[in-house]
PDB file of C-alpha atoms in Angstrom:
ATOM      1  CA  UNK Q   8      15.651  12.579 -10.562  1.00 96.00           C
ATOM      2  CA  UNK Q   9      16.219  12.127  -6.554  1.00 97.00           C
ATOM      3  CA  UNK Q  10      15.960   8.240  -5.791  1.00 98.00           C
ATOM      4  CA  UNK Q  11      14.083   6.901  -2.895  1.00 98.00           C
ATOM      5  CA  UNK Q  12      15.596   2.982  -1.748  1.00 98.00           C
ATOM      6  CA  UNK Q  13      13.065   1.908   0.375  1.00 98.00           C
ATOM      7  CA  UNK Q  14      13.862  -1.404   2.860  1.00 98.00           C
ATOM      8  CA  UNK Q  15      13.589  -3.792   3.599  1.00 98.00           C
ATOM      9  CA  UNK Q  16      10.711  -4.653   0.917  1.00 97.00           C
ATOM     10  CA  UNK Q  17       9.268  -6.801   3.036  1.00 97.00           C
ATOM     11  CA  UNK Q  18       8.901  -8.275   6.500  1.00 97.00           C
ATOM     12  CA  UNK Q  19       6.742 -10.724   8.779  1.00 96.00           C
ATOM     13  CA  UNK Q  20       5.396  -9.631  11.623  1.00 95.00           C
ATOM     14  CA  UNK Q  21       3.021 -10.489  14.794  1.00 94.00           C
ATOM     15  CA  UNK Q  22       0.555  -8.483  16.270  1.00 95.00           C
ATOM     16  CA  UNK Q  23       1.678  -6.466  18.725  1.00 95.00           C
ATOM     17  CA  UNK Q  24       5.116  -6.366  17.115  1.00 96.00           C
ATOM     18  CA  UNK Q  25       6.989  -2.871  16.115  1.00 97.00           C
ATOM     19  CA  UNK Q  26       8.099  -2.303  13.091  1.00 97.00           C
ATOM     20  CA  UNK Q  27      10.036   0.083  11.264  1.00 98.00           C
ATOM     21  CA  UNK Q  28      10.794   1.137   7.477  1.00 98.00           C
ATOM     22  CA  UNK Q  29      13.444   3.191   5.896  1.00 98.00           C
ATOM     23  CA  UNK Q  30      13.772   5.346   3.016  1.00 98.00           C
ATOM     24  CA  UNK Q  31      16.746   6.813   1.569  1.00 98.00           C
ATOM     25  CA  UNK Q  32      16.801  10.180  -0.780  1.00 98.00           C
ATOM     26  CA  UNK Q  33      19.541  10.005  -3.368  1.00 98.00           C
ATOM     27  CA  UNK Q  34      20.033  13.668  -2.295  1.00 98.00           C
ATOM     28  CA  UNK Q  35      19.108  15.912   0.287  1.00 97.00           C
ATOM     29  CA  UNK Q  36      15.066  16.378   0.400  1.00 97.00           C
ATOM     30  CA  UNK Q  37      15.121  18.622   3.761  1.00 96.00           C
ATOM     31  CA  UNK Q  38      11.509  17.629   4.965  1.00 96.00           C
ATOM     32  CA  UNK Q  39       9.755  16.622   2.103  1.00 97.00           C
ATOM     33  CA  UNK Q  40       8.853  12.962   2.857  1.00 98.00           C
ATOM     34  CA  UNK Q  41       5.232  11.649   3.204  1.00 98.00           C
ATOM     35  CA  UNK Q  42       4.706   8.041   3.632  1.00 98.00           C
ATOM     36  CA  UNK Q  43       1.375   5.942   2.601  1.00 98.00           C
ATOM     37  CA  UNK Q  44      -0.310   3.006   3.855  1.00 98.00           C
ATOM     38  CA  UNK Q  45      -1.990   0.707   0.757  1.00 98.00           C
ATOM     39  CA  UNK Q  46      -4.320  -2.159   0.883  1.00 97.00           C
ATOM     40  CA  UNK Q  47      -5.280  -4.126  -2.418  1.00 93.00           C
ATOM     41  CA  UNK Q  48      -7.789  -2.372  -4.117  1.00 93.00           C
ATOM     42  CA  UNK Q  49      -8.529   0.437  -1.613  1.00 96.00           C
ATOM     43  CA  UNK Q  50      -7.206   4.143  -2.114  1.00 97.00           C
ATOM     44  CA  UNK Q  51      -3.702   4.698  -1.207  1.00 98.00           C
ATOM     45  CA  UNK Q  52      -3.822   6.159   2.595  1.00 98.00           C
ATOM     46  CA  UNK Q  53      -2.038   9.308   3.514  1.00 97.00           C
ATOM     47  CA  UNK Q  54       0.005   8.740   6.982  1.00 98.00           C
ATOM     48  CA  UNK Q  55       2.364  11.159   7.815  1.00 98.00           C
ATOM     49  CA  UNK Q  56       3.785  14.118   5.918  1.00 97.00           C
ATOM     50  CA  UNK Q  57       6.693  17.057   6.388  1.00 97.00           C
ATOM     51  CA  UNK Q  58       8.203  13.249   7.790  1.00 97.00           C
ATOM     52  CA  UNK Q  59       6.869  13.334  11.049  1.00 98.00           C
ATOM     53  CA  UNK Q  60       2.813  14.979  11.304  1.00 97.00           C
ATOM     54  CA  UNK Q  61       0.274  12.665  11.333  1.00 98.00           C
ATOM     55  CA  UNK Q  62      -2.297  13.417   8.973  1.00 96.00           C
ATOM     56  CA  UNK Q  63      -5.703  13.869  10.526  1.00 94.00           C
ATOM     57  CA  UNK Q  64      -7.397  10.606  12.327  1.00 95.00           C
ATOM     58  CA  UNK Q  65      -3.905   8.401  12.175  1.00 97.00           C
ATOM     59  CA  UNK Q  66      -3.140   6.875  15.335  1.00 96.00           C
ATOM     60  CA  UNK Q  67      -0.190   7.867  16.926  1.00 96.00           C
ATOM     61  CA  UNK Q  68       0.968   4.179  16.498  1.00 97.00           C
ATOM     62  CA  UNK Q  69       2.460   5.487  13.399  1.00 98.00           C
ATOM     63  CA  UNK Q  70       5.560   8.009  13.843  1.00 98.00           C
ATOM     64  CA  UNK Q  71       7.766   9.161  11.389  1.00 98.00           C
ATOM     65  CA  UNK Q  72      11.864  10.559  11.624  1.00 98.00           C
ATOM     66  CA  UNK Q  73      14.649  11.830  10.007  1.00 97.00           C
ATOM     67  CA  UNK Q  74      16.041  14.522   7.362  1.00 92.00           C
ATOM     68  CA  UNK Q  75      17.328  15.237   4.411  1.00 95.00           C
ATOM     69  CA  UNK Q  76      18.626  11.903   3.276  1.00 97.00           C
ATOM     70  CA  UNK Q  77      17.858   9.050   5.752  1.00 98.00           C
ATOM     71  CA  UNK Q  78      14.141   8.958   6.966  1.00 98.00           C
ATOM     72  CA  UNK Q  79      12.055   6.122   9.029  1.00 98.00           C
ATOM     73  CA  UNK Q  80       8.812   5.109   9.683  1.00 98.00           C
ATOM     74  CA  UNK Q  81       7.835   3.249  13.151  1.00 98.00           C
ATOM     75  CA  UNK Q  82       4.197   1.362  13.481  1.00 97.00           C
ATOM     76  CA  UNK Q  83       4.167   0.245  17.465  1.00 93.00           C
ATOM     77  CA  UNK Q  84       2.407  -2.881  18.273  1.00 91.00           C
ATOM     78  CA  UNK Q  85       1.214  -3.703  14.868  1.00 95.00           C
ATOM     79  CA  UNK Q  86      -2.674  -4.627  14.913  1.00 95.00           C
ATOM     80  CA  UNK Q  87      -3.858  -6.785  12.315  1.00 93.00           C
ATOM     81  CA  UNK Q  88      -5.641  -3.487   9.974  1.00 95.00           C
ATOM     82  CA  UNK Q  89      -1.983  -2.782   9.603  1.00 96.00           C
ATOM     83  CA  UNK Q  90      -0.870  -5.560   7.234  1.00 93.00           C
ATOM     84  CA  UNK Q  91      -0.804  -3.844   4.261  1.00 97.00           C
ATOM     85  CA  UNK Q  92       2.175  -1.963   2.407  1.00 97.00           C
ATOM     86  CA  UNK Q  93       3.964   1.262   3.031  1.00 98.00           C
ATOM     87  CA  UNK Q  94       5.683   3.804   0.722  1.00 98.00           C
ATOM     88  CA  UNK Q  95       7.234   6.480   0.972  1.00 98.00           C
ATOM     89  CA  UNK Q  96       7.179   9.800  -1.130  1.00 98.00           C
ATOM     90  CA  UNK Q  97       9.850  12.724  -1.788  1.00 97.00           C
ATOM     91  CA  UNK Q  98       7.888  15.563  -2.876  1.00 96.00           C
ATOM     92  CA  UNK Q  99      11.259  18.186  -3.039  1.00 96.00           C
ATOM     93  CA  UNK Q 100      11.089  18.541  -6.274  1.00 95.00           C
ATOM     94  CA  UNK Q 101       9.957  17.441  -9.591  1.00 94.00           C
ATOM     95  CA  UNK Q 102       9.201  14.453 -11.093  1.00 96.00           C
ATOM     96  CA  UNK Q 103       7.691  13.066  -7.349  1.00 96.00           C
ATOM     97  CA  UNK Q 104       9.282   9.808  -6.841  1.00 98.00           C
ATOM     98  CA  UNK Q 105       8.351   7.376  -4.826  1.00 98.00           C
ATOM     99  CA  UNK Q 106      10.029   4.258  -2.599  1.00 98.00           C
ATOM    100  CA  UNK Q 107       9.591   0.575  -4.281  1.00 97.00           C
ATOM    101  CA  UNK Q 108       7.341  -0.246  -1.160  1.00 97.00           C
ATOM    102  CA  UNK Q 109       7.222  -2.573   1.929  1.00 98.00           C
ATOM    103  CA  UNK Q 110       4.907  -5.351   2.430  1.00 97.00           C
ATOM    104  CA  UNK Q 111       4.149  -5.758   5.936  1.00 97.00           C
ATOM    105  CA  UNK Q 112       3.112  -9.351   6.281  1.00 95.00           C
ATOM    106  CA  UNK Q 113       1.951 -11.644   9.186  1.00 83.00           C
TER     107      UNK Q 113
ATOM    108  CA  UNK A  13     -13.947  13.875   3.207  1.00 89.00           C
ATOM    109  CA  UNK A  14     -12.363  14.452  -0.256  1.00 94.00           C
ATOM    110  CA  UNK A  15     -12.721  11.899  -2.892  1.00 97.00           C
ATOM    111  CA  UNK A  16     -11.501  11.122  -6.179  1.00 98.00           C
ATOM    112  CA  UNK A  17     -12.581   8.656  -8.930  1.00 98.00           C
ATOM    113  CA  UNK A  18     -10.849   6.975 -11.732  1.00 98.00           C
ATOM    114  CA  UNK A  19     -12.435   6.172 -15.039  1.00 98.00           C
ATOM    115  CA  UNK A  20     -12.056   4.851 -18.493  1.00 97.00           C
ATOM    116  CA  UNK A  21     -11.310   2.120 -21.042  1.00 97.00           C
ATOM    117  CA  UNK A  22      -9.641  -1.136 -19.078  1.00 96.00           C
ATOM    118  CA  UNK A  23      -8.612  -2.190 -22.501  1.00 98.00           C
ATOM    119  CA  UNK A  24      -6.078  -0.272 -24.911  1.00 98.00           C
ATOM    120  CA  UNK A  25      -5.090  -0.836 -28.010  1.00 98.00           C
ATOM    121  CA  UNK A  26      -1.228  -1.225 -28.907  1.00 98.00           C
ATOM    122  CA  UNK A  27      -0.549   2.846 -30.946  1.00 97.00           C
ATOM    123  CA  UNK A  28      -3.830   4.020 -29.781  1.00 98.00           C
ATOM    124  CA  UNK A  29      -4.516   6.580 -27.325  1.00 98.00           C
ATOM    125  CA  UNK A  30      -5.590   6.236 -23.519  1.00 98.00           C
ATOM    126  CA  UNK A  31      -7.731   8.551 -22.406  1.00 98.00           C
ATOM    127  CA  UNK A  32      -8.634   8.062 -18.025  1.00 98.00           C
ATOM    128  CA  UNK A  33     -10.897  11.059 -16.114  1.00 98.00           C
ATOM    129  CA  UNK A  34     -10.507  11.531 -12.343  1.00 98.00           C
ATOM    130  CA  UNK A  35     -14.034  12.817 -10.784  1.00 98.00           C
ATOM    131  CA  UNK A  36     -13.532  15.113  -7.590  1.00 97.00           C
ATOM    132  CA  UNK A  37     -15.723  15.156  -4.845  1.00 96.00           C
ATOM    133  CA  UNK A  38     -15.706  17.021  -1.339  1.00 94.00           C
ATOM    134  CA  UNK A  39     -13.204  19.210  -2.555  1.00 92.00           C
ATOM    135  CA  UNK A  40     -13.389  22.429  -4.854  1.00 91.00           C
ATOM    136  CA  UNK A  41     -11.051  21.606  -8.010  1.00 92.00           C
ATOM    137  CA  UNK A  42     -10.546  25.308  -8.077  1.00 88.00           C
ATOM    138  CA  UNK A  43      -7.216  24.845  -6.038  1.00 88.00           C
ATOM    139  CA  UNK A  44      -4.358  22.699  -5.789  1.00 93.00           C
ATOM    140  CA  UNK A  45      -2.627  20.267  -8.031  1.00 95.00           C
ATOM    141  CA  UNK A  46      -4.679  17.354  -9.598  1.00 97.00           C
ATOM    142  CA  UNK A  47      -1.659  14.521 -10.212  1.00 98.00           C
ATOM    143  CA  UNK A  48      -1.792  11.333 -12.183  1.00 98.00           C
ATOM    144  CA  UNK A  49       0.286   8.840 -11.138  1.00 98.00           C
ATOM    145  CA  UNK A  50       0.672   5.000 -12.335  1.00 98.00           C
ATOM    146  CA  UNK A  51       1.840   1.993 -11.016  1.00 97.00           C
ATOM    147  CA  UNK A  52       3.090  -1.292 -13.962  1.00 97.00           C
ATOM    148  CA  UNK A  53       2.603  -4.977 -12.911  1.00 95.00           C
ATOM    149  CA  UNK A  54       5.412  -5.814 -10.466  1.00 93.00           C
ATOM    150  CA  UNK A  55       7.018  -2.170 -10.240  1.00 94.00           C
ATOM    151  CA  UNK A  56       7.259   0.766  -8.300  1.00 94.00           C
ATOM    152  CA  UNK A  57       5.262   4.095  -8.566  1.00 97.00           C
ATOM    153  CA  UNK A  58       6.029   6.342 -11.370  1.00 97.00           C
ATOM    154  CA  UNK A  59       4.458   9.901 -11.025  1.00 98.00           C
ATOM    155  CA  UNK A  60       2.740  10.765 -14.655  1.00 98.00           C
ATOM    156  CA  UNK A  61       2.796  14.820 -13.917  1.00 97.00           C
ATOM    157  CA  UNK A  62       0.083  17.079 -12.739  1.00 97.00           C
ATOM    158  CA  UNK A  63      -2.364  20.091 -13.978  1.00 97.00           C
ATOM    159  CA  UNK A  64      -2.765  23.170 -11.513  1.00 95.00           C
ATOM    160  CA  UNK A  65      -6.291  24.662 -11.159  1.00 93.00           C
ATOM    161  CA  UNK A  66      -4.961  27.269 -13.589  1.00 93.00           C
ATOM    162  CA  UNK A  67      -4.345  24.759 -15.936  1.00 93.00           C
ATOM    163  CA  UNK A  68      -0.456  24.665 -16.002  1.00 96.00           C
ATOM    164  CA  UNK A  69       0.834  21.071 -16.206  1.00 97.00           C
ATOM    165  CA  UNK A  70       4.058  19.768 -15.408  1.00 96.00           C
ATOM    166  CA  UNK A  71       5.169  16.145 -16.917  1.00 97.00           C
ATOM    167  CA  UNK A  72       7.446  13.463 -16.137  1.00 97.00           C
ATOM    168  CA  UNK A  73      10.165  13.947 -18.939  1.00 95.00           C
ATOM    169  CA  UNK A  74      10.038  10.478 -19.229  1.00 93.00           C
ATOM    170  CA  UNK A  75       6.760  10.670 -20.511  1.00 94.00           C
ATOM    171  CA  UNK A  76       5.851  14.226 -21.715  1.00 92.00           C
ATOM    172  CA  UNK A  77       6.389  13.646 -25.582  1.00 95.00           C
ATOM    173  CA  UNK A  78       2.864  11.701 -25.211  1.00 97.00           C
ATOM    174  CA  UNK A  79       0.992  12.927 -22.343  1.00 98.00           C
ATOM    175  CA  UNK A  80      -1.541  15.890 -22.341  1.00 98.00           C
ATOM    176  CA  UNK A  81      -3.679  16.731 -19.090  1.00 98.00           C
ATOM    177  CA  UNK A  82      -6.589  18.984 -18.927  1.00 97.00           C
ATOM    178  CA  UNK A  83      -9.125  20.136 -16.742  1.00 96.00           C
ATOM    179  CA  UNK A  84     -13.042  20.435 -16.616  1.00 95.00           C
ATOM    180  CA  UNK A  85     -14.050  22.714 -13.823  1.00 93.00           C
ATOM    181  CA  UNK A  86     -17.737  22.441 -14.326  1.00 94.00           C
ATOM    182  CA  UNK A  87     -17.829  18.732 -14.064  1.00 96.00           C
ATOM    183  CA  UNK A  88     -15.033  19.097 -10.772  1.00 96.00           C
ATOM    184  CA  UNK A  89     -12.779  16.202 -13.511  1.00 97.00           C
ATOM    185  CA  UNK A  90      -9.478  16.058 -14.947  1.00 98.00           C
ATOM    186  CA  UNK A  91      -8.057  14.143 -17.546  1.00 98.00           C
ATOM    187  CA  UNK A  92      -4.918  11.854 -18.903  1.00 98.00           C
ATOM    188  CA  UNK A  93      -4.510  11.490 -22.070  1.00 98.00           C
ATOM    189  CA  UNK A  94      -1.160   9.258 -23.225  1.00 98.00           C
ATOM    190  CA  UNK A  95      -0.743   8.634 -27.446  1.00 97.00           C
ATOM    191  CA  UNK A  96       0.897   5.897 -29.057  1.00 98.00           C
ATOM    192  CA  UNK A  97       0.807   3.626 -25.842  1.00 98.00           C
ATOM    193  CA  UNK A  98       2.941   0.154 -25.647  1.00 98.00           C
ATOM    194  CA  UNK A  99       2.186  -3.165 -23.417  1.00 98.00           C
ATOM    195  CA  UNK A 100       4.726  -0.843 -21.086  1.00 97.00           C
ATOM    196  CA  UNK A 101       2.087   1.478 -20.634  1.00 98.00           C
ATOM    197  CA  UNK A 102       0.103  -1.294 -18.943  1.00 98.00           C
ATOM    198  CA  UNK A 103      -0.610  -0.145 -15.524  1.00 98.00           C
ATOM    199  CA  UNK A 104      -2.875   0.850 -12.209  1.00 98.00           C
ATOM    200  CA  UNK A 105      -3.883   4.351 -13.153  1.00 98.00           C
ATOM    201  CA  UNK A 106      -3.879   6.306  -9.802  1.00 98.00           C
ATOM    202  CA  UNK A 107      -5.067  10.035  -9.447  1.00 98.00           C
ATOM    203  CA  UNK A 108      -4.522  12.049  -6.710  1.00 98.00           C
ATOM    204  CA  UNK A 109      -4.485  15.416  -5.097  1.00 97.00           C
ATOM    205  CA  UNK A 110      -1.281  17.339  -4.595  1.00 94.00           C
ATOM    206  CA  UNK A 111      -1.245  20.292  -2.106  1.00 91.00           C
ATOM    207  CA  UNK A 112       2.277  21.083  -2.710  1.00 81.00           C
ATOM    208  CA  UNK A 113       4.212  22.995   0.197  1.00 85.00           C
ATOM    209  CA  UNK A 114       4.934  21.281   3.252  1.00 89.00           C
ATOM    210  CA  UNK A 115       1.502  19.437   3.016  1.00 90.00           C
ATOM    211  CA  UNK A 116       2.560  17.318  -0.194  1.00 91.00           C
ATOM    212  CA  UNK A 117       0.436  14.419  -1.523  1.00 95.00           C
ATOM    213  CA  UNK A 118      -2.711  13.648   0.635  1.00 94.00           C
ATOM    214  CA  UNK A 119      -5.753  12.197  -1.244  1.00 97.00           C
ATOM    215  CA  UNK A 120      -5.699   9.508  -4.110  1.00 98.00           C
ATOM    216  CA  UNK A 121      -8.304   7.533  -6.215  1.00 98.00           C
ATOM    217  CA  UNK A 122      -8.543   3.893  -5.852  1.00 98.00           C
ATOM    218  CA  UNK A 123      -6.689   3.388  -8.857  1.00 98.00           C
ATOM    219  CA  UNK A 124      -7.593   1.808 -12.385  1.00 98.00           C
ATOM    220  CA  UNK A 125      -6.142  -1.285 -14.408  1.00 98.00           C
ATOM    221  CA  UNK A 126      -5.631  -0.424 -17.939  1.00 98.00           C
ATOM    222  CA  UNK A 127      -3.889  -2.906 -19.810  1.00 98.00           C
ATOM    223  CA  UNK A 128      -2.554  -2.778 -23.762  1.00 98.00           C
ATOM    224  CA  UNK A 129      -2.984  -5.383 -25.527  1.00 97.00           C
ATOM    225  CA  UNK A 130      -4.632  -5.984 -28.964  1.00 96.00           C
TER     226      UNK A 130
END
């Protein structure tokens, strides 16, 4: 199975502050990298997939980088609907697996 | 806007069978993979495997000994079953919608508890 280490798995932020999130594949995952947005209780939200397109109606607040192995996500100026926690997601090949998550806190 | 459903028992008996049914809406379920995926108390996301609209179904090898998926087109659902379950089968119960390709992942259920316990 390909492993995703997600960091850090948690930070504290302000409003307005940037952010940004890693994920690393265990192997090469060319471009198959989504990342999530999850609030307690609420449907996990699709962000960005193919690691850097915005899924339809995300802000472009949220921007995504890398490849194969080493892959980032950036939220600019963090607004307070953005406390919540991110994963990420190789979807290479099979089983899926997914990062352990980071909480983005105030 | 595409929406999926969880339901089921909360409550599972230790060696009993859990049995969850996602219900589709806003999207045909005559397309696409329909993925179960499950998160335990204080862990990361484990992905449970997935049925295809043609009703192949690919499982976790971690899991696929006691896991059976199926599909009920009329009633736009699919289902989870998972036999002889263990307190380590207690979990949020997520469904989702896989596109595969480039387009991956993109739609997921709110996500149910089920816990084992007797």
């Amino acid at each position: 199975d390909i492993q995703m280490t997600q960091s850090p798995s948690s930070v504290s932020a302000s409003v307005g502050d940037r952010v940004t999130i890693t994920c690393r594949a265990s192997q090469g995952i060319s471009n198959y990298l989504a990342w999530f947005q999850h609030k307690p209780g609420k449907a996990p939200r699709s962000l960005i997939y193919a690691v850097s397109t915005l899924q339809s109606g995300v802000p472009s607040k949220f921007s995504g980088s890398g490849s194969e192995t080493d892959f980032t996500l950036t939220i600019s100026s963090l607004q307070p609907e953005d406390f919540a926690t991110y994963f990420c997601l190789q979807y290479k090949s099979y089983p899926r697996t997914f990062g352990q998550g980071t909480k983005v806190e105030i | 806007q595409v929406q999926l459903q969880e339901s089921g028992p909360g409550l599972v008996k230790p060696s009993e069978t859990l049995s969850l049914t996602c219900t589709v809406s806003g999207a045909s379920i005559t397309a696409y993979s329909w993925t179960w995926i499950r998160q335990p108390p204080g862990r990361g996301l484990e992905w449970i495997g997935y049925i295809y609209y043609t009703g192949t179904t690919k499982y976790n090898p971690f899991l696929s000994s006691r896991v059976t998926m199926s599909l009920d087109m009329s009633k736009s659902q699919f289902s989870l079953k998972m036999s002889s379950v263990t307190a380590a089968d207690t979990a949020v119960y997520y469904c989702a919608r896989d596109i595969t390709g480039i387009w991956g992942i993109d739609f997921w259920g709110q996500g149910t508890l089920v816990t084992v316990s007797s």
